[in-house]
């Protein structure tokens, strides 16, 4: 298994360019299934999760090819199977997003239930309730969602909780449904807006993406898309925190800073010096940040996906900070490992109380999920001495060339096989 070795304390200077968004790419890849045609997705990061989605599309009969410019071509005209097997869904929950497109185009789908996950139970009830409202008959049998319909019909669907995956699932399904679907209490995340752009390129009429009320006029037939995925705001946020720890200064390029407003505001409150332009964020290190209170929330609130990274910074704050995790019930797996690096953090259910220390010290730690791994990389970069991070396959799911990108701005970080 691969691991990372980091020699901490080196200042980071220069520019890091952000890759395409993993979480925007995944639903847009699933959208390719809606057309009996070829789609081209540009700026797709080369990551384990993207390869898993491509394997799933191939398992369904589609042809997928990556070219050297980071574009994926998906020919969904050859799709002839309608089942997403357990092994692929278990590896990556977003595989569930093929359910809506398969059902809408072929009238049938069998998709494994994803089961639990390291960060929480993560039910899919909102996906299934919405599809049923659109006329699907759904049964849960032998660990699979078995769904069928004649043709999906547009419906008015109000989500009980704003869910990113649920909103994407129903936008995908509604694109080939008969009539108009109105989603209310929809998720507002930028990935929803990117998905809407791709669907519009396929011929769907959509309004309101990025607001709580999205209207989708379903079509009888869709063409393939050519679409460029937006930059990964979570990767950007992760490097911005790296800049707050060690930037001298560090510039994160190719991003829309307004997508990270909640994080940038919190960092400013911590005393971090930040400059933004239309597509960059420049950050200088802040040796002992001021303590803050943070509560994760759906977009545009503070993202659960950058909570762990911010904690690496708050571990060094001058005082006591509090992070409340309100999206996932088990998203503090990095806490125990951060404490092994010398952080002082007390956990009480979904609340972490972080008492800042002047210095972290390197040791061997274990990555447990994607963003927890990013937090450990950040902590290792600032800790005194050597940190070894094991099980970095979690990191490879979501960060393209992370070691190389950090090396290019001066970090002493290398990958090795244990
Ligand atoms: N929820 C339900 N029922 C549902 C769906 C969701 O109760 O049917 C609950 C969840 O349990 C959770 C909340 O609603 O408490 C929000 O979950 P959501 O559906 O929004 O999350 P997701 O679509 O499963 C995506 C990202 C996550 C990110 C969350 C929140 C992808 C592939 N995943 O997950 O990203 O944390 O939105 O923003 O887009 C990551 O990249 O590391 C990651 C976990």
XYZ file of C-alpha atoms and ligand atoms in Angstrom:
462
model
C 0.000 0.000 0.000
C 1.243 3.515 -0.747
C 2.074 5.958 2.039
C 3.252 9.570 2.207
C 6.345 10.834 3.987
C 6.414 14.520 4.903
C 9.248 16.520 6.409
C 7.324 19.298 8.117
C 7.924 23.007 8.517
C 8.926 24.010 4.987
C 7.328 27.251 3.802
C 5.137 27.059 0.682
C 5.781 29.655 -2.008
C 4.335 29.988 -5.502
C 1.241 28.886 -7.410
C -0.898 25.756 -7.352
C -3.387 25.166 -10.145
C -6.654 23.493 -9.187
C -7.961 20.434 -11.075
C -11.493 19.820 -12.267
C -14.068 19.041 -9.591
C -14.502 15.397 -8.592
C -17.966 15.947 -7.150
C -19.149 17.834 -10.238
C -17.648 15.265 -12.638
C -19.393 12.257 -11.092
C -23.051 13.246 -11.731
C -22.125 14.673 -15.137
C -20.567 11.341 -16.083
C -23.807 9.645 -14.996
C -25.702 12.153 -17.175
C -23.968 10.742 -20.256
C -26.231 7.684 -19.841
C -29.264 9.813 -20.728
C -28.255 10.102 -24.403
C -28.047 7.483 -27.118
C -24.948 9.391 -28.204
C -21.364 10.389 -27.448
C -20.547 12.897 -24.681
C -17.243 14.611 -24.015
C -16.312 15.776 -20.535
C -13.261 18.036 -20.329
C -11.075 18.928 -17.345
C -11.939 15.645 -15.577
C -9.405 14.901 -12.827
C -7.615 11.569 -13.033
C -8.750 10.126 -9.697
C -9.768 6.754 -8.310
C -13.442 7.807 -7.977
C -13.560 8.963 -11.590
C -12.047 5.653 -12.726
C -14.683 3.825 -10.662
C -17.486 5.771 -12.382
C -15.914 5.079 -15.796
C -15.742 1.331 -14.941
C -19.382 1.424 -13.930
C -20.397 3.070 -17.214
C -18.368 0.403 -19.046
C -20.048 -2.357 -17.021
C -23.362 -0.961 -18.287
C -22.077 -1.280 -21.859
C -20.892 2.287 -22.553
C -17.500 2.973 -24.126
C -15.258 5.338 -22.147
C -11.913 6.692 -23.220
C -9.618 9.257 -21.621
C -7.421 11.381 -23.844
C -4.208 13.161 -22.937
C -5.949 16.517 -22.410
C -7.865 15.149 -19.420
C -11.081 14.706 -21.382
C -13.277 11.634 -21.128
C -15.386 10.514 -24.059
C -18.398 8.418 -23.144
C -20.358 6.685 -25.866
C -23.613 5.617 -24.234
C -25.227 4.391 -27.471
C -24.050 0.872 -26.636
C -25.502 0.654 -23.106
C -27.249 -2.702 -22.804
C -27.134 -3.555 -19.090
C -29.036 -1.871 -16.288
C -27.369 -3.130 -13.146
C -24.810 -1.363 -10.915
C -23.156 -4.171 -8.955
C -22.341 -4.098 -5.241
C -18.580 -4.049 -5.716
C -18.640 -0.758 -7.629
C -21.282 0.953 -5.488
C -19.515 -0.156 -2.296
C -16.255 1.395 -3.547
C -17.964 4.677 -4.347
C -21.393 5.790 -3.163
C -21.879 8.243 -6.026
C -22.425 5.137 -8.232
C -26.032 5.371 -7.040
C -26.395 8.311 -9.464
C -26.790 5.940 -12.425
C -30.189 4.906 -11.020
C -32.138 7.936 -12.300
C -30.603 7.997 -15.803
C -31.047 4.217 -16.342
C -34.625 4.331 -15.159
C -35.442 7.396 -17.249
C -33.890 6.035 -20.452
C -34.604 2.287 -20.222
C -37.504 2.068 -17.762
C -35.522 -0.262 -15.517
C -32.536 -0.249 -13.192
C -31.045 -2.459 -10.533
C -28.538 -0.684 -8.345
C -26.873 -2.018 -5.219
C -27.706 -0.225 -1.981
C -24.515 1.567 -0.953
C -24.666 0.594 2.739
C -22.899 2.554 5.488
C -19.863 4.690 4.999
C -16.937 5.861 7.139
C -18.475 9.311 7.721
C -22.076 8.326 8.466
C -25.136 6.264 7.570
C -25.932 8.375 4.489
C -29.415 7.134 3.572
C -30.840 7.505 0.040
C -34.507 7.757 1.017
C -34.871 11.180 -0.638
C -33.632 9.788 -3.970
C -36.109 6.903 -3.824
C -39.111 8.934 -2.612
C -38.579 11.414 -5.443
C -38.316 8.715 -8.111
C -41.497 7.067 -6.767
C -43.269 10.416 -7.008
C -42.230 10.460 -10.678
C -43.978 7.121 -11.189
C -41.202 4.586 -10.558
C -42.047 1.330 -8.823
C -39.265 0.600 -6.382
C -38.485 -2.478 -4.372
C -35.544 -3.172 -2.104
C -34.536 -6.801 -2.573
C -31.363 -8.749 -1.868
C -29.469 -5.540 -1.081
C -30.458 -3.908 -4.361
C -32.778 -1.099 -5.401
C -34.936 -2.578 -8.148
C -36.786 0.095 -10.054
C -39.029 0.105 -13.081
C -41.464 2.414 -14.834
C -43.193 2.935 -18.172
C -42.053 6.490 -18.523
C -41.168 8.798 -15.660
C -43.547 11.760 -15.293
C -42.706 15.220 -14.068
C -43.739 15.889 -10.463
C -43.545 18.463 -7.663
C -41.015 17.173 -5.170
C -40.026 18.828 -1.898
C -36.933 17.435 -0.228
C -37.136 16.859 3.541
C -33.451 17.822 3.769
C -31.393 19.592 1.130
C -29.366 16.756 -0.382
C -26.705 17.186 -3.056
C -26.906 13.626 -4.400
C -30.714 13.559 -4.140
C -31.042 16.828 -6.073
C -28.659 15.514 -8.746
C -30.465 12.175 -8.965
C -33.849 13.796 -9.564
C -32.481 16.384 -12.018
C -31.022 13.492 -14.029
C -34.245 11.480 -13.933
C -36.435 14.512 -14.705
C -34.416 15.307 -17.826
C -36.052 12.464 -19.761
C -39.365 12.479 -17.888
C -42.635 13.529 -19.464
C -43.500 17.106 -18.458
C -42.153 19.429 -15.836
C -40.516 18.523 -12.547
C -40.218 21.108 -9.792
C -37.741 20.412 -7.009
C -38.056 22.484 -3.871
C -35.708 22.705 -0.886
C -33.095 21.643 -3.438
C -29.369 21.753 -2.674
C -27.596 24.964 -3.717
C -24.057 23.602 -4.191
C -22.048 24.783 -7.226
C -21.896 21.136 -8.404
C -25.674 21.321 -8.982
C -25.177 24.360 -11.210
C -22.448 22.571 -13.165
C -24.694 19.540 -13.665
C -27.480 21.837 -14.903
C -25.083 23.355 -17.460
C -24.221 19.903 -18.812
C -27.897 18.892 -18.957
C -28.767 22.125 -20.766
C -26.036 21.297 -23.308
C -27.866 17.970 -23.820
C -31.088 19.800 -24.658
C -32.878 19.871 -21.282
C -34.633 23.081 -20.241
C -33.673 23.887 -16.662
C -34.156 26.991 -14.594
C -33.328 27.800 -10.987
C -30.236 25.602 -10.497
C -28.318 27.134 -7.586
C -31.605 28.184 -5.924
C -33.937 26.152 -3.709
C -36.452 25.728 -6.537
C -35.323 24.011 -9.701
C -37.614 23.476 -12.697
C -36.773 20.826 -15.253
C -38.675 20.423 -18.504
C -38.102 16.815 -19.495
C -37.370 15.947 -23.137
C -38.158 12.897 -25.262
C -34.597 12.518 -26.418
C -31.282 14.094 -25.505
C -28.029 14.604 -27.375
C -24.560 14.020 -25.907
C -22.800 16.945 -24.222
C -19.454 18.614 -24.614
C -18.775 20.188 -21.263
C -15.846 21.482 -19.226
C -16.060 20.675 -15.537
C -15.615 23.578 -13.103
C -12.638 23.704 -10.737
C -12.696 21.682 -7.542
C -13.654 24.118 -4.772
C -12.783 21.598 -2.061
C -9.301 20.954 -3.449
C -8.929 24.751 -3.637
C -10.090 25.135 -0.030
C -7.597 22.490 1.079
C -4.668 24.351 -0.507
C -5.935 27.667 0.848
C -5.645 26.192 4.351
C -2.134 24.977 3.426
C -1.369 28.617 2.586
C -2.779 29.765 5.939
C -0.406 27.315 7.652
C 2.737 27.869 5.589
C 2.175 30.291 2.673
C 4.916 32.765 2.010
C 2.641 33.469 0.103
C 0.803 30.628 -1.669
C -1.523 31.353 -4.594
C -4.304 28.944 -5.517
C -5.213 29.455 -9.179
C -8.048 28.594 -11.525
C -10.821 28.878 -8.913
C -13.805 31.092 -8.274
C -13.146 32.483 -4.757
C -16.862 33.179 -4.235
C -17.439 29.401 -4.068
C -15.274 29.357 -0.930
C -16.695 32.445 0.757
C -17.596 30.669 4.018
C -14.081 29.244 4.368
C -12.361 32.502 3.394
C -14.500 34.438 5.883
C -13.581 32.025 8.681
C -9.891 32.250 7.798
C -10.093 36.054 7.833
C -11.710 35.831 11.271
C -8.707 33.698 12.304
C -6.442 36.576 11.242
C -5.212 34.993 7.999
C -4.181 37.477 5.306
C -6.043 36.720 2.063
C -6.182 38.428 -1.324
C -8.601 37.323 -4.029
C -9.019 38.010 -7.742
C -11.563 36.687 -10.214
C -9.824 33.300 -10.433
C -7.241 33.129 -7.659
C -6.731 33.280 -3.904
C -3.395 34.316 -2.366
C -2.795 33.396 1.273
C -0.037 34.149 3.782
C 0.750 32.019 6.759
C -0.609 32.934 10.157
C 1.573 31.329 12.832
C -0.983 31.374 15.685
C -4.485 31.981 14.323
C -7.246 33.389 16.487
C -9.733 30.777 17.745
C -13.121 30.593 16.008
C -16.481 28.799 16.190
C -17.554 26.911 13.089
C -20.712 25.014 12.252
C -20.855 23.041 9.024
C -23.952 23.630 6.898
C -25.217 23.079 3.376
C -23.873 25.541 0.774
C -23.352 28.479 1.060
C -22.646 27.603 4.712
C -19.312 26.267 5.896
C -18.671 23.035 3.937
C -18.394 19.752 5.790
C -15.775 18.856 3.166
C -13.303 21.445 4.518
C -14.046 21.013 8.212
C -11.181 18.541 8.767
C -8.672 20.744 6.930
C -9.632 23.828 8.979
C -9.159 21.766 12.141
C -5.472 21.275 11.256
C -5.094 25.077 11.358
C -7.188 25.556 14.509
C -5.023 22.970 16.280
C -2.369 25.711 16.315
C -4.658 28.580 17.320
C -4.092 30.865 20.285
C -7.085 29.792 22.348
C -9.997 27.389 22.138
C -11.996 26.826 18.949
C -15.185 24.838 18.431
C -16.279 22.949 15.328
C -19.831 21.580 15.165
C -20.391 19.028 12.392
C -24.039 19.149 11.386
C -24.083 17.191 8.085
C -22.519 13.786 8.793
C -22.654 12.061 12.172
C -19.199 10.492 12.067
C -16.957 13.008 10.413
C -14.369 13.407 13.148
C -12.230 10.373 12.379
C -9.222 12.638 11.876
C -9.395 13.865 15.485
C -7.658 10.858 17.060
C -4.903 10.991 14.449
C -4.461 14.764 14.856
C -4.068 14.177 18.583
C -1.258 11.702 17.804
C 0.450 14.657 16.110
C 0.156 16.632 19.340
C -3.182 18.431 18.898
C -5.459 18.878 21.927
C -9.012 18.118 20.901
C -11.956 16.939 22.983
C -14.947 15.383 21.251
C -18.514 15.466 22.460
C -20.798 13.852 19.890
C -20.836 16.258 16.921
C -18.796 18.949 18.621
C -14.999 19.200 18.681
C -13.331 21.541 21.149
C -9.847 22.385 19.970
C -7.366 23.892 22.393
C -4.579 25.400 20.342
C -0.994 24.260 20.917
C 2.156 26.098 19.727
C 3.508 23.198 17.690
C 2.566 19.772 16.267
C 5.156 17.016 16.104
C 5.457 14.418 13.358
C 4.657 10.738 13.750
C 2.976 7.892 11.858
C -0.754 8.353 11.304
C -3.448 6.586 9.364
C -5.801 8.105 6.807
C -9.438 7.099 7.368
C -11.458 8.914 4.716
C -10.849 11.423 1.982
C -11.030 14.757 3.809
C -9.550 13.291 7.008
C -6.523 12.356 4.892
C -6.260 15.915 3.579
C -6.306 17.178 7.170
C -3.412 14.866 8.060
C -1.389 16.038 5.051
C -1.844 19.643 6.202
C -0.934 18.774 9.773
C 2.135 16.830 8.559
C 3.259 19.806 6.465
C 3.336 22.062 9.526
C 4.449 19.521 12.169
C 8.025 19.411 13.410
C 9.967 16.461 12.001
C 8.757 13.542 9.916
C 5.142 12.447 9.455
C 4.198 9.241 7.665
C 0.597 8.934 6.470
C -0.589 5.419 5.796
C -3.534 4.222 3.703
C -3.434 7.149 1.330
C -5.680 5.374 -1.148
C -8.376 7.514 0.477
C -6.513 10.621 -0.677
C -6.179 9.260 -4.209
C -9.971 9.222 -4.457
C -10.156 13.000 -4.431
C -6.827 14.820 -4.847
C -5.098 14.761 -8.224
C -1.274 14.833 -7.955
C -1.403 16.196 -4.418
C 2.217 15.299 -3.579
C 3.511 16.722 -6.881
C 1.482 19.929 -6.497
C 2.795 20.480 -2.973
C 6.373 19.642 -4.017
C 6.141 22.301 -6.715
C 5.655 24.994 -4.051
C 8.425 23.724 -1.810
C 6.916 21.016 0.401
C 9.088 18.028 1.282
C 6.565 15.304 0.585
C 7.001 12.011 -1.206
C 5.061 8.873 -1.863
C 6.504 5.444 -1.113
C 5.325 1.849 -1.083
C 5.210 0.263 2.351
N -29.532 12.559 3.360
C -30.671 11.913 3.747
N -31.388 11.225 2.781
C -30.985 11.172 1.491
C -29.814 11.839 1.111
C -29.102 12.533 2.080
O -31.057 11.930 4.910
O -31.693 10.539 0.678
C -28.749 13.297 4.383
C -27.332 12.740 4.565
O -27.302 11.648 5.451
C -26.584 13.946 5.077
C -27.270 15.104 4.357
O -28.533 14.617 3.918
O -26.787 14.083 6.447
C -26.518 15.664 3.169
O -26.132 14.598 2.297
P -25.991 14.814 0.740
O -26.965 13.930 0.049
O -26.045 16.264 0.461
O -24.519 14.276 0.480
P -24.028 13.380 -0.726
O -24.690 13.777 -1.974
O -24.080 11.961 -0.295
C -22.126 15.022 -1.440
C -20.644 14.924 -1.667
C -19.948 14.805 -0.327
C -20.294 16.020 0.522
C -21.805 16.135 0.672
C -22.253 17.369 1.442
C -20.441 13.849 -3.816
C -20.058 12.660 -4.606
N -20.355 13.760 -2.485
O -22.496 13.813 -0.791
O -18.556 14.798 -0.618
O -19.684 15.916 1.775
O -22.426 16.168 -0.632
O -21.823 18.504 0.808
O -20.797 14.873 -4.382
C -16.314 14.236 -0.310
O -16.081 14.709 -1.425
O -15.396 13.922 0.501
C -17.689 14.022 0.102
C -18.031 13.179 1.076
